[in-house]
Amino acid sequence: VVIVVLFRDHNSKQRERNQYKQRKALLTTQSPPTVSLTVMAKYAYAPLQIDQNRRGNQGGSSGNNLSGMMMSSSNNNNSNIPSQADKDDGNDQLVQERMPMCVAICVLLAIVFVLSKGSGDIDLQAQQQLQQQQQHSLRSMDTPQVGATAATATTATTTASGHHSEVYPKPGMVQQQDLVDMNMVPEAAPDSLAAASTTTVNTATIETPPVASCPDCPTCPEPTTTTTTTTPNILDDPNALMAKLRQDALDSTPPHIIECSSAEAGESQDACHLPKSERYTALGQKGATLWMTGCSGAGKTTIATALEDLLVKHHGKHVYRLDGDNLRTGLNRDLTFTEADRAESVRRTGELATLFSDAGVITLVGLISPYRGDRDLVRKRHEDQGIPFYEIFLDVPIDELKARDPKGQYARVDSGELKHFTCIDDPYEEPLDPEITLKTHELKIEESAKILLQRLEKDGILMGPPKVTPPGLPNPDGDLLVDLLVSPTEAPSKQAEAATLPKVLLTDIDLNWLQTVAEGWAAPLTGFMREGILLETLHFNSLLVDPFNITGNGDKLTTKTKFEDFNPHRPNHRVSMPIPITLSLTEFTKDSIEESGKQDVALVTRMGKMIAILRNVEIYENRKEEIVTRMFGAIDMGHPYIKNIYAGGDYLIGGEIELLERIVYNDGLDQWRKTVTELLQEFDDKGADTVYAFQTRNPTHAGHAYLMKSAGEDLKRQGYENPVLWLSPLGGWTKSDDVPLDVRVKQHEEVLKMGTDHPGGLDPASTVMSIWPAPMVYAGPTEVQFHAKSRRCAGASYFVVGRDPAGMKGSMEAVAHQDDDLYDGNHGRYVLQNSPGIEDMKMLSFVKVMYDVTDNVMKVPDESRMDDFISISGTKMRLLARNGAVPCSATDIPTDLVEANCIPSGFMVPDGWDLVVDYYKNIDNTTRWIPWSQPHVDPPAAEGTVSTGSFGFSTFAMQNVGSASFWHDIEYMPSAYKADKGIINMVTEIPMYMAAKMEVDKSSPGNPIIQDSNKDGSPRYYTYGTPFFNYGLIPQTWEDPDLKTGLFGGDNDPIDVMELGSTSLKMGSVTPCRVLGSMELIDEGEMDHKILCISLSDPDASRIHNMDDLEAVKPGYIAKIVHWWKYYKTSDGKDVNSLGSETPRTVDQALQVLEEVHHRWRSLCGLDGTRRTALSSHTDGFWLASQGCRA
């Protein structure tokens, strides 16, 4: 069939007029063979409300559009056509309005011609008669018909839905053979044709013209019917004929019509449409088709309706349901129930579902669709378009269907009233490999709907962006996995770059937060918060994000905050972000960064390790009071984390993280520290179809185990096949009276070892234990939102939450609730359930459990026998553990456990209880436990040294192997430089960039280097910034408290020395160093001299011999040194230090000081004959028994 599509060219009117003449002549002269056709009811294609005056001028009839289109006059004169074309441009519109009808007639003629060419059974005489009939029929279109034919011509059809549509008029005709209309009305004789024509689909036939021509007669005679007897063929069956027409048209149509210039013929036309990824991301869901097939009454519509209700009302998704009823009202109203029409129904519905799903709609199709091949074609159509397709087989026995019989159809079949009923006496081909099979006679409606919902959740259909997690697990917030660890090949160059950047000091709590962000627990965050992101967090507990740049805000989280230049389009997605994750710095560090002129900084741990780079930094004011009040909603200066915030610097720094190496703590627990990526892989390895997280801050007893196992069983009842428990102990900073991390983790290990053999055990096959890295902040309802959000980022869909999550008692400094809960115990769960950005994560609440003495199991108490249950609170458990309680008799459990000092055997796994007892009995031995995740690293030790204990903790000590004492046995001046009095030996205590405050222990044997302590016994660290110098002592010196400089005596220590080179020295190293000058620090009433020197091995040593050289080679360096010593204690809440002079002393002045303190050391050791009794009482307890001190 050749279809000519006409495009109107307003610049070529004459050519169009000629073509119009040719088409008119063609229509009035050609006579293609004619066959009996069943013609569908027509709908208006082009505007039909044409000005009636123009119709009258052209001699057309308002009741007959075809006659107007042909422009015929009553005298059959065609000369009016050119004259119409010569009129003004207004008439061009008339032609354009009527052009679709001309094209339709051309298409009709072409179809008839093809059919006639394929019908070899019609003899020549019949063919000629049919040609004459068609010629007459076409010519008669110029004249309105009368009688029955006129009535047919003006018929309008009203659909079952009440929609009124115009029907293009057709001349009344008599069938060549008796045909049945497409809606399966009874066979009609020719006399009943007029009545049949009023149905939804009209039957048109071809007439034999009268001998006399109608224009020559005053009244048209009654038509005469000529019946041609032919061999039965496809023309005898109108349904088969239409099926053949449709199939021929489909076969001759290319699979892809070119939709735009960007696409190629026969190829996908995706280039002509908005990309699916962008559409789906913007909509927040993916398109998919759920094709429900099964016998009548299996529940297709019922289940689809229930699923639609769930998806739309509970999840806010765009869903539409297609089934036989709403399709046959319109799209498929012309189809019967023949095999061919059923196939066409499936094809049309499949095409419609493909379009809907391509548009992002979750399309629910409920069709019997009995033939497997038809369904497979629909599947292939979806697969070709890259659209998810789910074939859902509703598998219900026939007896059950007959028992249901919602429409009474099976009863009619049994009575013989209905024939050819699918699944009874017409075939139904069951799916061979459906995505889902539902035996709906065994399931409740809501259960079937939930199964389908869970499959959509599992496959990521309910989320717009691509799924980046294993099936069944949620995407992280922002829908992108965050893993900021640089690749091994990049690490060396990044480390080298970090060495050249300004340094920002990380506390151990900062290190916890760095791990939290870098491993993906705080997605979509990729760095410490910028100012705008912090404001959103404080005010909304959430962020607006656009990770896929749908609204042009793709870089919102990674660009510097702008307060005057806003994107006019807001990001389209909100994610939970309730806790500020910030990095504070002092003015000293801020100035160092700004003076460097660099946009990136290196992040350095307190042990001096360069662990990360922070890119494109943004520095802004640390508004501590605003952060605290909005974050905590409480005023309590004794709150431990509030103290931490106020102890921070006056500025915050934001930027994006590049983690240079994986964060490990070397505390024996790293095997339980897993990144988000590793956790997701472990969940996948266990075949999890959902994950529920249980956070622990205490040892796990049988009550906890009961709650965890009950939650798993409940999830299975909801339809999950393999829910996996995530046992998630808190790993970051916790307050001092919480159970230490190592005690909890080791107790959990025993719980997993015991498995299901004990009521307090957990099945390791369905449990994953992994430490959560973030610090606790004890912010109650605000914090619990972050606990849930970060677990979802690692794959959890459910979070178990108890009473007063993340809460604590107020301190005695609290304005309200002193020594009482800061937050109402019910608020946390309520806020969590309704928090913004929580998405579809679901909460599992704690229930009260008690110990059942009848079976030694913790469970929900039975109200009918409460005497059989005893309560074991956390307070009682801690008291029993401190008292070393032993197991009670299994058959005689006392009601007063404390008095009996026993613990029921089913309360906790035995070895786990032993660990808890051991901890509470030795709770005061703080050096034995690992309270939270703090780095245990090897010291940057020099050769010839040996260390014991943990570096950075009070147990650490470093000895010099070659001599008994760092203080007494190393020479004051190196022997090789005796002639140069300006060269001294320096023993490095604190290497460059290391914030751990180390010092020589004057009292212990061998005078080892140890960790300095605060007054409360905690390890001391610099907090003002990273030291930009190496720091240590000059051996064989002593600043005597009795030696006064003005009003101030010495600080009773070896004299301090600052090495000002560019290379970090090893701890315990002995380095020859050229004296450049000195400073005098007045510190808490003592005169503390600081010798300034440069290592002889430093690259700049040959150019720097005094302070003037230092300033010339390193401009601003002296001012930086002065600033450090004046302000370095202010970050600890102390006052500004005073200096004897802000101008460093000269080399000669410094050497004079050195001579004096060396002489005082000799007196201390009695090397000049001074008796010990003559020395200051401050020397009591000094270890002076070394070889160098007694020589």
mmCIF file of C-alpha atoms in Angstrom, residues 851-954:
data_model
loop_
_atom_site.group_PDB
_atom_site.id
_atom_site.type_symbol
_atom_site.label_atom_id
_atom_site.label_comp_id
_atom_site.label_asym_id
_atom_site.label_seq_id
_atom_site.Cartn_x
_atom_site.Cartn_y
_atom_site.Cartn_z
ATOM 1 C CA TYR A 851 12.376 -13.149 82.367
ATOM 2 C CA ASP A 852 10.029 -16.137 82.455
ATOM 3 C CA VAL A 853 11.162 -18.385 85.303
ATOM 4 C CA THR A 854 9.115 -21.308 83.989
ATOM 5 C CA ASP A 855 11.291 -21.824 80.907
ATOM 6 C CA ASN A 856 14.279 -19.489 81.506
ATOM 7 C CA VAL A 857 13.505 -17.352 78.484
ATOM 8 C CA MET A 858 13.133 -13.572 78.102
ATOM 9 C CA LYS A 859 9.832 -12.718 76.412
ATOM 10 C CA VAL A 860 6.813 -10.455 76.414
ATOM 11 C CA PRO A 861 5.114 -11.148 79.748
ATOM 12 C CA ASP A 862 1.844 -13.043 79.916
ATOM 13 C CA GLU A 863 -0.586 -10.828 81.793
ATOM 14 C CA SER A 864 -2.422 -13.879 83.142
ATOM 15 C CA ARG A 865 0.612 -15.160 85.084
ATOM 16 C CA MET A 866 2.736 -12.162 85.977
ATOM 17 C CA ASP A 867 4.098 -13.941 89.055
ATOM 18 C CA ASP A 868 6.166 -16.099 86.714
ATOM 19 C CA PHE A 869 8.075 -13.082 85.363
ATOM 20 C CA ILE A 870 10.879 -11.032 86.896
ATOM 21 C CA SER A 871 12.338 -7.763 85.644
ATOM 22 C CA ILE A 872 16.091 -7.340 85.222
ATOM 23 C CA SER A 873 16.837 -3.682 84.531
ATOM 24 C CA GLY A 874 20.136 -2.323 83.279
ATOM 25 C CA THR A 875 20.857 -0.879 86.709
ATOM 26 C CA LYS A 876 20.251 -4.254 88.359
ATOM 27 C CA MET A 877 22.403 -6.018 85.752
ATOM 28 C CA ARG A 878 25.341 -3.652 86.385
ATOM 29 C CA LEU A 879 25.063 -4.147 90.137
ATOM 30 C CA LEU A 880 24.979 -7.932 89.774
ATOM 31 C CA ALA A 881 27.989 -7.830 87.477
ATOM 32 C CA ARG A 882 29.981 -5.621 89.862
ATOM 33 C CA ASN A 883 29.139 -8.080 92.640
ATOM 34 C CA GLY A 884 30.329 -10.996 90.509
ATOM 35 C CA ALA A 885 26.933 -12.717 90.443
ATOM 36 C CA VAL A 886 26.980 -16.403 89.516
ATOM 37 C CA PRO A 887 24.256 -18.374 87.646
ATOM 38 C CA CYS A 888 21.096 -19.135 89.620
ATOM 39 C CA SER A 889 19.609 -22.596 89.838
ATOM 40 C CA ALA A 890 17.592 -23.283 86.712
ATOM 41 C CA THR A 891 14.720 -24.649 88.796
ATOM 42 C CA ASP A 892 14.798 -22.257 91.741
ATOM 43 C CA ILE A 893 15.209 -18.649 90.690
ATOM 44 C CA PRO A 894 14.850 -16.211 93.587
ATOM 45 C CA THR A 895 12.733 -13.114 93.276
ATOM 46 C CA ASP A 896 15.494 -10.944 94.786
ATOM 47 C CA LEU A 897 18.466 -11.570 92.537
ATOM 48 C CA VAL A 898 20.656 -8.970 94.223
ATOM 49 C CA GLU A 899 20.258 -10.522 97.638
ATOM 50 C CA ALA A 900 20.958 -13.980 96.218
ATOM 51 C CA ASN A 901 23.752 -12.529 94.050
ATOM 52 C CA CYS A 902 22.873 -14.777 91.145
ATOM 53 C CA ILE A 903 21.876 -14.235 87.552
ATOM 54 C CA PRO A 904 19.319 -16.461 85.758
ATOM 55 C CA SER A 905 21.077 -18.816 83.351
ATOM 56 C CA GLY A 906 18.943 -17.742 80.416
ATOM 57 C CA PHE A 907 19.623 -14.023 80.869
ATOM 58 C CA MET A 908 22.933 -13.882 78.960
ATOM 59 C CA VAL A 909 25.240 -16.343 77.237
ATOM 60 C CA PRO A 910 27.635 -17.655 79.948
ATOM 61 C CA ASP A 911 30.958 -16.503 78.455
ATOM 62 C CA GLY A 912 29.442 -13.146 77.631
ATOM 63 C CA TRP A 913 28.351 -12.721 81.243
ATOM 64 C CA ASP A 914 31.868 -13.529 82.430
ATOM 65 C CA LEU A 915 33.217 -10.667 80.294
ATOM 66 C CA VAL A 916 30.686 -8.252 81.741
ATOM 67 C CA VAL A 917 31.545 -9.305 85.296
ATOM 68 C CA ASP A 918 35.244 -8.883 84.588
ATOM 69 C CA TYR A 919 34.664 -5.354 83.328
ATOM 70 C CA TYR A 920 32.514 -4.141 86.215
ATOM 71 C CA LYS A 921 34.852 -5.655 88.798
ATOM 72 C CA ASN A 922 37.801 -3.814 87.188
ATOM 73 C CA ILE A 923 35.990 -0.730 85.971
ATOM 74 C CA ASP A 924 38.440 1.656 87.603
ATOM 75 C CA ASN A 925 41.417 0.253 85.689
ATOM 76 C CA THR A 926 40.879 2.617 82.774
ATOM 77 C CA THR A 927 44.073 1.645 80.978
ATOM 78 C CA ARG A 928 42.771 -1.879 80.469
ATOM 79 C CA TRP A 929 39.782 -1.012 78.309
ATOM 80 C CA ILE A 930 39.178 0.489 74.867
ATOM 81 C CA PRO A 931 36.377 2.975 75.503
ATOM 82 C CA TRP A 932 35.869 3.963 71.849
ATOM 83 C CA SER A 933 37.615 4.073 68.483
ATOM 84 C CA GLN A 934 40.930 5.858 68.981
ATOM 85 C CA PRO A 935 43.972 5.193 66.821
ATOM 86 C CA HIS A 936 46.610 2.883 68.225
ATOM 87 C CA VAL A 937 49.577 3.581 65.976
ATOM 88 C CA ASP A 938 53.270 2.939 66.152
ATOM 89 C CA PRO A 939 55.293 5.994 67.138
ATOM 90 C CA PRO A 940 57.481 7.640 64.518
ATOM 91 C CA ALA A 941 60.462 6.220 66.406
ATOM 92 C CA ALA A 942 64.126 6.720 65.675
ATOM 93 C CA GLU A 943 66.522 3.828 65.360
ATOM 94 C CA GLY A 944 68.046 2.782 68.644
ATOM 95 C CA THR A 945 64.832 3.257 70.596
ATOM 96 C CA VAL A 946 62.330 0.809 72.022
ATOM 97 C CA SER A 947 58.749 1.478 73.076
ATOM 98 C CA THR A 948 56.230 -0.076 75.418
ATOM 99 C CA GLY A 949 52.514 0.554 75.877
ATOM 100 C CA SER A 950 50.229 2.308 73.414
ATOM 101 C CA PHE A 951 51.476 5.432 71.722
ATOM 102 C CA GLY A 952 49.264 8.394 72.585
ATOM 103 C CA PHE A 953 48.034 6.817 75.810
ATOM 104 C CA SER A 954 49.288 7.089 79.364
#
